[in-house]
Short mmCIF file of C-alpha atoms in Angstrom, two decimals:
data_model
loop_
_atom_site.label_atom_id
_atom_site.label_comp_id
_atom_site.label_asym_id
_atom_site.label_seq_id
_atom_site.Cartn_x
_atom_site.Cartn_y
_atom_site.Cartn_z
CA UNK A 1 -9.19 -5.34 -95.16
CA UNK A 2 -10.76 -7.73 -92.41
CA UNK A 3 -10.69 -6.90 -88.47
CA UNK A 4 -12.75 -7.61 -85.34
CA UNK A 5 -14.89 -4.52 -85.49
CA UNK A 6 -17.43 -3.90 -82.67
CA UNK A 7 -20.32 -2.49 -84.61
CA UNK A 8 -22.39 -2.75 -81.59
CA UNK A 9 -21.22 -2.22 -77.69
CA UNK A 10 -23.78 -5.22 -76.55
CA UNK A 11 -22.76 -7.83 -79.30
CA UNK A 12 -19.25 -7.87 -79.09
CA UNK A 13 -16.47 -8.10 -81.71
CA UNK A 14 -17.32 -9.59 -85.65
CA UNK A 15 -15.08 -10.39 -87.98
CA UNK A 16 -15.51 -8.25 -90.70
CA UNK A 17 -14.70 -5.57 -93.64
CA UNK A 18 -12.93 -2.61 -92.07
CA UNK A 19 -11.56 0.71 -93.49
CA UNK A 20 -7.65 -0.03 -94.98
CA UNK A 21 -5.57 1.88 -92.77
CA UNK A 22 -2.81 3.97 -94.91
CA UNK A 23 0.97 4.54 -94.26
CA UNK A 24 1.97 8.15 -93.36
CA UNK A 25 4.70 10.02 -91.75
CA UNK A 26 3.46 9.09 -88.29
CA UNK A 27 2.81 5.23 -88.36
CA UNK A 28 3.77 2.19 -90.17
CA UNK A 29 1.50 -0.67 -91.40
CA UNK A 30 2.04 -4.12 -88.96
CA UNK A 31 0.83 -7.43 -90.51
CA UNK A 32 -0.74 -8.91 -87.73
CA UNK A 33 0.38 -12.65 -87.53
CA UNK A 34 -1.06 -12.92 -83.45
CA UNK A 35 -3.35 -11.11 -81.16
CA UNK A 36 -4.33 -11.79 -77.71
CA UNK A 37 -7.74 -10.84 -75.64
CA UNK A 38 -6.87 -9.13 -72.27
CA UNK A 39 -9.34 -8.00 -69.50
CA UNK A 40 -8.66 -4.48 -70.96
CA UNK A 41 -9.40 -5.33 -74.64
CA UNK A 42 -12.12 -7.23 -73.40
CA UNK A 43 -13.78 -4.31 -70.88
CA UNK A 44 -12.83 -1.71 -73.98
CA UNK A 45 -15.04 -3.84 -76.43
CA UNK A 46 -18.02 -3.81 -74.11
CA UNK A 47 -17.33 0.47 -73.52
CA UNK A 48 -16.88 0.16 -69.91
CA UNK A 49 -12.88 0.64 -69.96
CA UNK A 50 -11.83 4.01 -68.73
CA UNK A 51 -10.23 4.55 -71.89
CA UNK A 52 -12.78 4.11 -74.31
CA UNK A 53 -13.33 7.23 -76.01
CA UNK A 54 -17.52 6.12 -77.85
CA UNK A 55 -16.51 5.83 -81.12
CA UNK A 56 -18.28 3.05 -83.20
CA UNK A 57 -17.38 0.98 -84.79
CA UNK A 58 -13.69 0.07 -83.79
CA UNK A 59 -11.14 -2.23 -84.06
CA UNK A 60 -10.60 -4.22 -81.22
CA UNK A 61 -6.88 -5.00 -79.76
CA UNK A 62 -4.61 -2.98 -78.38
CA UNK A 63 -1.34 -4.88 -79.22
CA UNK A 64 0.02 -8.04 -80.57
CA UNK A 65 2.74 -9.40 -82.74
CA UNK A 66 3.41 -8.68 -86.31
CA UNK A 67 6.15 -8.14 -88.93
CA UNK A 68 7.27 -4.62 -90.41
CA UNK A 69 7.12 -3.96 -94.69
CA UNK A 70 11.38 -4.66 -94.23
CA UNK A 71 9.68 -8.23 -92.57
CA UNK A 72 11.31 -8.07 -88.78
CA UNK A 73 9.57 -9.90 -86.35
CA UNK A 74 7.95 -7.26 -83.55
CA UNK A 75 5.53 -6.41 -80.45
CA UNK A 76 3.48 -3.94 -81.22
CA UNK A 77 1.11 -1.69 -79.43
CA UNK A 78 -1.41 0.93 -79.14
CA UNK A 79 -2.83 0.97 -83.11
CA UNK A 80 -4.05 4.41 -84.12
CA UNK A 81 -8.03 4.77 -83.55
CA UNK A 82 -10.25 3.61 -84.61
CA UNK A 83 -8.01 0.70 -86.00
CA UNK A 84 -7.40 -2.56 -83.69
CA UNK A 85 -4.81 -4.95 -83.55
CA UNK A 86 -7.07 -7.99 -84.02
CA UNK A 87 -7.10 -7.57 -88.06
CA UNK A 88 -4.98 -8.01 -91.56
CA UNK A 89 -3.40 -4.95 -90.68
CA UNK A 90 -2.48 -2.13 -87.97
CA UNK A 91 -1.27 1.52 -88.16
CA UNK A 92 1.23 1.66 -85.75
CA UNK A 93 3.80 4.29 -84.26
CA UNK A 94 7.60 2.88 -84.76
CA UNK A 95 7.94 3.97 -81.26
CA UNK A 96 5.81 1.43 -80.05
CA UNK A 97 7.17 -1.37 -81.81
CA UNK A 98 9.80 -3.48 -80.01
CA UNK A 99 11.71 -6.46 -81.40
CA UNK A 100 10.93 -9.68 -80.27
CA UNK A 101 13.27 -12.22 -78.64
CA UNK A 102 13.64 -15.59 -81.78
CA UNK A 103 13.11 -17.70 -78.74
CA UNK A 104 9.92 -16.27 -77.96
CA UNK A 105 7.26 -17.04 -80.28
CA UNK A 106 4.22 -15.97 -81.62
CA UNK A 107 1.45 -17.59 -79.37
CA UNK A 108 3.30 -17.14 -76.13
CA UNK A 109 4.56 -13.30 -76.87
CA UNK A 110 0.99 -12.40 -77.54
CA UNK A 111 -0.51 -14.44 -74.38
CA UNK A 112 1.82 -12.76 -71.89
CA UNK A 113 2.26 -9.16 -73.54
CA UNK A 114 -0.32 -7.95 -71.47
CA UNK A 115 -0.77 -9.36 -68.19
CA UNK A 116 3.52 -9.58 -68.04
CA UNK A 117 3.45 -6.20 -68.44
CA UNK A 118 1.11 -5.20 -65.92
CA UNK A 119 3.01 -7.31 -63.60
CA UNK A 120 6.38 -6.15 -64.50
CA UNK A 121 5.43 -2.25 -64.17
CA UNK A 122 3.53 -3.11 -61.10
CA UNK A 123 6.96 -4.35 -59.38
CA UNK A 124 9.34 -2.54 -60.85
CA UNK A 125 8.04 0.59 -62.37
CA UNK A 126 5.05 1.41 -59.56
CA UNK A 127 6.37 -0.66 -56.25
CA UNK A 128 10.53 0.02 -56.91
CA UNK A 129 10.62 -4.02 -56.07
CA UNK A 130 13.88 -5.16 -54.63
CA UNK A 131 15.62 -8.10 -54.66
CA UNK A 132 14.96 -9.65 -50.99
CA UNK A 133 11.34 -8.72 -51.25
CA UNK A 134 8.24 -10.18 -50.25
CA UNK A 135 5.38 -10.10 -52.46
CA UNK A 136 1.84 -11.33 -51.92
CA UNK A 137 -0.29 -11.74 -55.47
CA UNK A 138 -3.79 -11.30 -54.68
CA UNK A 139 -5.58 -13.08 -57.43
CA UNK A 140 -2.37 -15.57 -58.53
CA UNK A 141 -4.60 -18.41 -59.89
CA UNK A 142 -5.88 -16.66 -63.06
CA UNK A 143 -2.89 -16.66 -66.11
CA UNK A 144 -2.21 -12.75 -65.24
CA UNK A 145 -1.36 -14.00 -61.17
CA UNK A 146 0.60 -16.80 -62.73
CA UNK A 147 2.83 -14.73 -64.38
CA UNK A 148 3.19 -12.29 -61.83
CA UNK A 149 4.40 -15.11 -59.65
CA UNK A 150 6.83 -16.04 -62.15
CA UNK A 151 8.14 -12.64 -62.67
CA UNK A 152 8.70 -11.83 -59.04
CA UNK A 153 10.50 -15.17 -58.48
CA UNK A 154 12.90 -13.83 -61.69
CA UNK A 155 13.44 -10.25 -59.91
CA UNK A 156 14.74 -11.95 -56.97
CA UNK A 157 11.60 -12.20 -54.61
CA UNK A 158 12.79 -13.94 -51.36
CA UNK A 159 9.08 -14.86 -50.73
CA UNK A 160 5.98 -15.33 -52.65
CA UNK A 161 2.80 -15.02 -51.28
CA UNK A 162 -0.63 -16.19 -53.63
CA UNK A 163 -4.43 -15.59 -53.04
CA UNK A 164 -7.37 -17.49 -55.20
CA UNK A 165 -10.46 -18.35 -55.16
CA UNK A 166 -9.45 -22.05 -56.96
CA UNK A 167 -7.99 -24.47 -54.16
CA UNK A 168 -6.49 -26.95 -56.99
CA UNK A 169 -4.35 -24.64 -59.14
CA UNK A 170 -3.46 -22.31 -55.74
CA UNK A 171 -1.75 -25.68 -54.85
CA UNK A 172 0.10 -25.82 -57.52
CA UNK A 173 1.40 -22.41 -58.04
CA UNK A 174 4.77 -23.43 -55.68
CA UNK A 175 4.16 -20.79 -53.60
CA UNK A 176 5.70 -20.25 -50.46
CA UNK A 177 2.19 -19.60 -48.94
CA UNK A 178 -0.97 -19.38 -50.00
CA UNK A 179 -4.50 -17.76 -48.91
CA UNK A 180 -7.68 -19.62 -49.72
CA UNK A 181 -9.97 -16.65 -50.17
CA UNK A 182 -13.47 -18.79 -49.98
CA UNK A 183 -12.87 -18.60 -46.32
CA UNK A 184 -15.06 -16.65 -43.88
CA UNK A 185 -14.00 -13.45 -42.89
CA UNK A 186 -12.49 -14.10 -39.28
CA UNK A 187 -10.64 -16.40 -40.83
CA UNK A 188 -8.73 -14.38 -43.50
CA UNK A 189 -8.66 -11.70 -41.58
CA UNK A 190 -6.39 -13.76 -39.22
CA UNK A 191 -4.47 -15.04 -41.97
CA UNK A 192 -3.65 -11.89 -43.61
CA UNK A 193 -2.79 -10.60 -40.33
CA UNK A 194 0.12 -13.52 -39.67
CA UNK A 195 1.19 -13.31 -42.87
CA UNK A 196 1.80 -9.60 -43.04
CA UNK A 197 3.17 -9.84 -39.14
CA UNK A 198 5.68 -11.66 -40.93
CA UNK A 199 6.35 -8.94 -43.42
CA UNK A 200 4.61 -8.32 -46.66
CA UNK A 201 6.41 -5.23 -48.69
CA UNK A 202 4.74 -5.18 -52.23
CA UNK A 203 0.82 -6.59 -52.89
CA UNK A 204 -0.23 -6.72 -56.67
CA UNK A 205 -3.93 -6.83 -56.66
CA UNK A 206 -5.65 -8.54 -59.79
CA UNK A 207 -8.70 -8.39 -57.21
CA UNK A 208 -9.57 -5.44 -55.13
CA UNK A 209 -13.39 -6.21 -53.77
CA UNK A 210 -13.85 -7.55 -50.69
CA UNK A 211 -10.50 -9.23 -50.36
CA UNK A 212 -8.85 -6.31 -50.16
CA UNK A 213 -10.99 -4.71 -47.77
CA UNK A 214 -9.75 -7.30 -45.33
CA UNK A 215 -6.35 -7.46 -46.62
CA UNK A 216 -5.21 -3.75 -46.57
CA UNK A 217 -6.18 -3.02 -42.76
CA UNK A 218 -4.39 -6.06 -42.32
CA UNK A 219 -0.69 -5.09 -43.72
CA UNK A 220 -1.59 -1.55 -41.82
CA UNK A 221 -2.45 -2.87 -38.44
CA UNK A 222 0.10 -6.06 -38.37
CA UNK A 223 3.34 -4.77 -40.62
CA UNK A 224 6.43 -5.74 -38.31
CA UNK A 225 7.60 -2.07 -36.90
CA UNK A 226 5.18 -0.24 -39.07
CA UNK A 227 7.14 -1.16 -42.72
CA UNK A 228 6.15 0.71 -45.93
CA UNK A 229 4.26 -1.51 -47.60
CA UNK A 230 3.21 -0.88 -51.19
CA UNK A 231 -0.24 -2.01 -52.10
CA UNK A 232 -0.26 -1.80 -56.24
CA UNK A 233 -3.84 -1.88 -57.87
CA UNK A 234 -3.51 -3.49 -60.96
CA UNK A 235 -7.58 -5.15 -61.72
CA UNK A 236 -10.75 -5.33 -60.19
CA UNK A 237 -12.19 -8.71 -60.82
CA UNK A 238 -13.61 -8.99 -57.67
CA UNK A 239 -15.36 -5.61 -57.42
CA UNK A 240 -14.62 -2.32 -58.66
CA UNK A 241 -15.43 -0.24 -54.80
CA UNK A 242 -14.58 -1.16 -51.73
CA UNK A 243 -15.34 0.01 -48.29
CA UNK A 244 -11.90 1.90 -46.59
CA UNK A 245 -11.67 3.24 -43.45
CA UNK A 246 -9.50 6.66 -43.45
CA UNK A 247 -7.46 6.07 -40.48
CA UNK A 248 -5.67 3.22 -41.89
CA UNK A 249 -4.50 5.20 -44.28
CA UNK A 250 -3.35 7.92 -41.83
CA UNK A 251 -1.83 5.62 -39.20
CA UNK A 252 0.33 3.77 -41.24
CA UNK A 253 3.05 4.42 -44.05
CA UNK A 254 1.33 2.48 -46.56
CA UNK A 255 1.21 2.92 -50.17
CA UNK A 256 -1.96 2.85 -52.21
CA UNK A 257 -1.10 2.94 -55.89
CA UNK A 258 -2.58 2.04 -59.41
CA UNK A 259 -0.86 0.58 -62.39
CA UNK A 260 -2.18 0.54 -66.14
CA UNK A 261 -2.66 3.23 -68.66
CA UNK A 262 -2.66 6.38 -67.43
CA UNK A 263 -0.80 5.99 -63.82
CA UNK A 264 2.35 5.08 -66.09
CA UNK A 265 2.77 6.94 -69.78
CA UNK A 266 2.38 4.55 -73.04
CA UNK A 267 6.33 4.67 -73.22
CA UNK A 268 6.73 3.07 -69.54
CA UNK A 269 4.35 0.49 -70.61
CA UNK A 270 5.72 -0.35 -73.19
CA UNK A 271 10.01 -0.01 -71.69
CA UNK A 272 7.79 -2.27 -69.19
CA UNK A 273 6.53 -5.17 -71.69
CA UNK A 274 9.42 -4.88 -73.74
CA UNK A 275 12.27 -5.92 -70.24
CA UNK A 276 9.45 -8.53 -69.46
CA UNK A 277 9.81 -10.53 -73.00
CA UNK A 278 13.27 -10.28 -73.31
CA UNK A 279 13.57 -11.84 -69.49
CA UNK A 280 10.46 -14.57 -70.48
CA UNK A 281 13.34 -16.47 -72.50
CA UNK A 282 16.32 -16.09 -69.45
CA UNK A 283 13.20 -16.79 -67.22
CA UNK A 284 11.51 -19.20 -68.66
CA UNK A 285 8.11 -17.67 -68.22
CA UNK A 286 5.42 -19.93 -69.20
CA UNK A 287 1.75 -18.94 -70.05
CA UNK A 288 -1.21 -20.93 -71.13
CA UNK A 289 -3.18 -19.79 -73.85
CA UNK A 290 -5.88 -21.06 -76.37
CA UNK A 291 -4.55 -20.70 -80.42
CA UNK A 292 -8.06 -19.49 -82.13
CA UNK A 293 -8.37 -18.40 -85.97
CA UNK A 294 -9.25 -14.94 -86.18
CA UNK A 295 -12.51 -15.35 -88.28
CA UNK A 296 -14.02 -17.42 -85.48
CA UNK A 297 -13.75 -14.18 -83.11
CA UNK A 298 -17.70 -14.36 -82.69
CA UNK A 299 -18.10 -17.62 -81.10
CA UNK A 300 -14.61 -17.31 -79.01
CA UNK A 301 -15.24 -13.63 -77.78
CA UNK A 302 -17.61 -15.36 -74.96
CA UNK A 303 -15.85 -18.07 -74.11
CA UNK A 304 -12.56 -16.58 -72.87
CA UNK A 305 -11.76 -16.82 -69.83
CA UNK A 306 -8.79 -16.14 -67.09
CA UNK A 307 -7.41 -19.70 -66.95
CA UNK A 308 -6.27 -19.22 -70.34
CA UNK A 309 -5.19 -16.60 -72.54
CA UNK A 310 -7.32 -16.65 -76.01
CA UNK A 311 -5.10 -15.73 -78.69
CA UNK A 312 -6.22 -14.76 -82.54
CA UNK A 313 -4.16 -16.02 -85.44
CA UNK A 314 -4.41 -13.69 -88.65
CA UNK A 315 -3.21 -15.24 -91.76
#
C-alpha cells in the first residue's frame, strides 16, 4: 500500500510504498479517508517527541478518520507501529475507534481531533473544570488556543482569559480579556498580576517559555485569598525549560500539571476526544484547516503551520 513513511528523521515524511498491514485478532484494518498533522505528529516525525521509540522507517499519524470493512464512519487512533495513520490503510485496535457524529465531517473531525482533545482532557480530565470557572489560555491565537477557547465557553466558563503573540486574531478571539505577550516584562508581569488578583482558577498552557515564567509567580503571589489554581501544561512552543523559583511552589496551593500521552492513559484520551466531537456539533466548534491530497505530503510537510490545521485526504 501507500503511506507517509519517514525514511529519514531530517527529511521528513514521503509518500510512498509501505508494508500492507494484515488483519488479526488484535486490530482491524481502517481505510483512511482524512488525516490531520498535529504538533505531536509533527515533533514524532522529526524523533524529538518523547514518544518516539527510533524505529525507521514509520508511518506517520497517530489518528484520523476512516471507515471499518462493515463501512461505519469512525475516529480512529493510535495505529499499531510502525504503521501511521497518514496512508491507504491502518491497523487499528476496535477499542480505539469511536463513531463519529453525521454532522461532523471529515475535514473538520480530523482538524480538531487533536488539539480538542488536548483541550478537553486539560479541563476536564487534568484541571476537574467547573462550570463558573475562569480560565486563562496561554497561547489562544494558534487553532489549538482557538479551540480551547471554544470548549471552555461550552463547559460553562464564566470568564475567558487569552494570551498571543498575534495582536489581530487576539482581537478577535471574543475574549473577555486578553494579554498581548510582545510586551516588556514589567508590563506583563503587572498584567498577569491584575488579572489573576481577579481570580484565575485553571491556565492551559500551549506555551510554557518565558511567558510562563512570568505568569506562574503571578497566579501564586496575586490569587485572591490564596485560591488553588491549576496551571495545566499542555505544549511548549515557546520553550521547552523555564527558570522556577521553588518557593512559589511551596507558598502557594498551586497546581503544576501536564496533559498528553502518558500523564493520562490512551483510553482517557481517547473517552477525552471522543465527549469533545460529539459536543463540536451541540457546540458548534469551528476549526480552520487546509484540505491537502495525501501524495503532495512532501511539499506540505513544511509549510504547516499553527494558524491552520493541514489535513491529508487519502482516496
Amino acid at each position: 500500500m501507500k503511506a507517509a513513511v519517514v525514511f529519514d528523521l531530517a527529511q521528513g515524511p514521503v509518500w510512498a510504498d509501505f508494508t500492507d498491514p494484515q488483519p488479526n485478532e488484535h486490530h482491524t484494518l481502517i481505510q483512511v479517508r482524512a488525516a490531520a498533522i498535529s504538533h505531536v505528529v509533527k515533533s514524532r516525525a522529526s524523533g524529538k517527541h518523547y514518544s518516539f521509540d527510533g524505529t525507521l522507517p514509520f508511518g506517520v499519524g497517530i489518528d484520523g478518520i476512516g471507515t471499518l470493512p462493515d463501512g461505519q464512519r469512525v475516529y480512529f487512533a493510535f495505529p499499531t507501529a510502525p504503521w501511521g495513520s497518514m496512508a491507504q490503510y491502518a491497523p487499528v485496535a476496535l477499542q480505539h475507534c469511536l463513531p463519529l457524529p453525521e454532522a461532523l465531517d471529515d475535514i473538520t473531525a480530523a482538524a480538531m481531533a487533536n488539539p480538542g482533545m488536548s483541550a478537553w482532557a486539560a479541563l476536564v480530565q487534568r484541571a476537574g473544570f467547573k462550570a463558573g470557572e475562569t480560565v486563562l489560555i496561554n497561547g489562544a491565537t494558534g487553532t489549538a488556543g482557538q479551540l480551547a477557547i471554544q470548549i471552555a465557553r461550552h463547559l460553562g466558563a464564566k470568564k475567558v482569559i487569552a494570551t498571543g503573540r498575534n495582536p489581530q486574531v487576539l482581537a478577535s478571539l471574543g475574549a473577555d480579556a486578553s494579554v498581548l505577550l510582545t510586551a516588556d516584562d514589567k508590563a506583563l508581569s503587572a498584567q498577569f498580576a491584575e488579572l489573576a488578583s481577579q481570580q484565575i482558577d485553571v491556565v492551559v498552557d500551549y506555551l510554557w517559555g518565558h511567558s510562563a515564567e512570568l505568569l506562574l509567580p503571578a497566579l501564586a503571589k496575586h490569587s485572591p485569598g490564596r485560591s488553588h489554581v491549576r496551571y495545566v501544561q499542555v505544549g511548549s512552543l515557546a520553550g521547552s525549560d523555564i527558570t522556577l523559583n521553588s518557593a512559589i511552589l511551596r507558598s502557594s496551593p498551586l497546581q503544576l500539571l501536564g496533559s498528553g500521552i502518558g500523564s493520562l492513559s490512551l483510553q482517557q484520551l481517547l473517552q477525552a476526544t471522543g465527549e469533545m466531537l460529539q459536543a463540536a456539533v451541540v457546540g458548534r466548534f469551528t476549526i480552520a484547516a487546509t484540505p491537502v491530497s495525501v501524495q503532495e505530503v512532501a511539499t506540505a510537510w513544511p509549510l504547516d503551520n499553527s494558524q491552520k490545521r493541514t489535513v491529508f485526504l487519502i482516496k
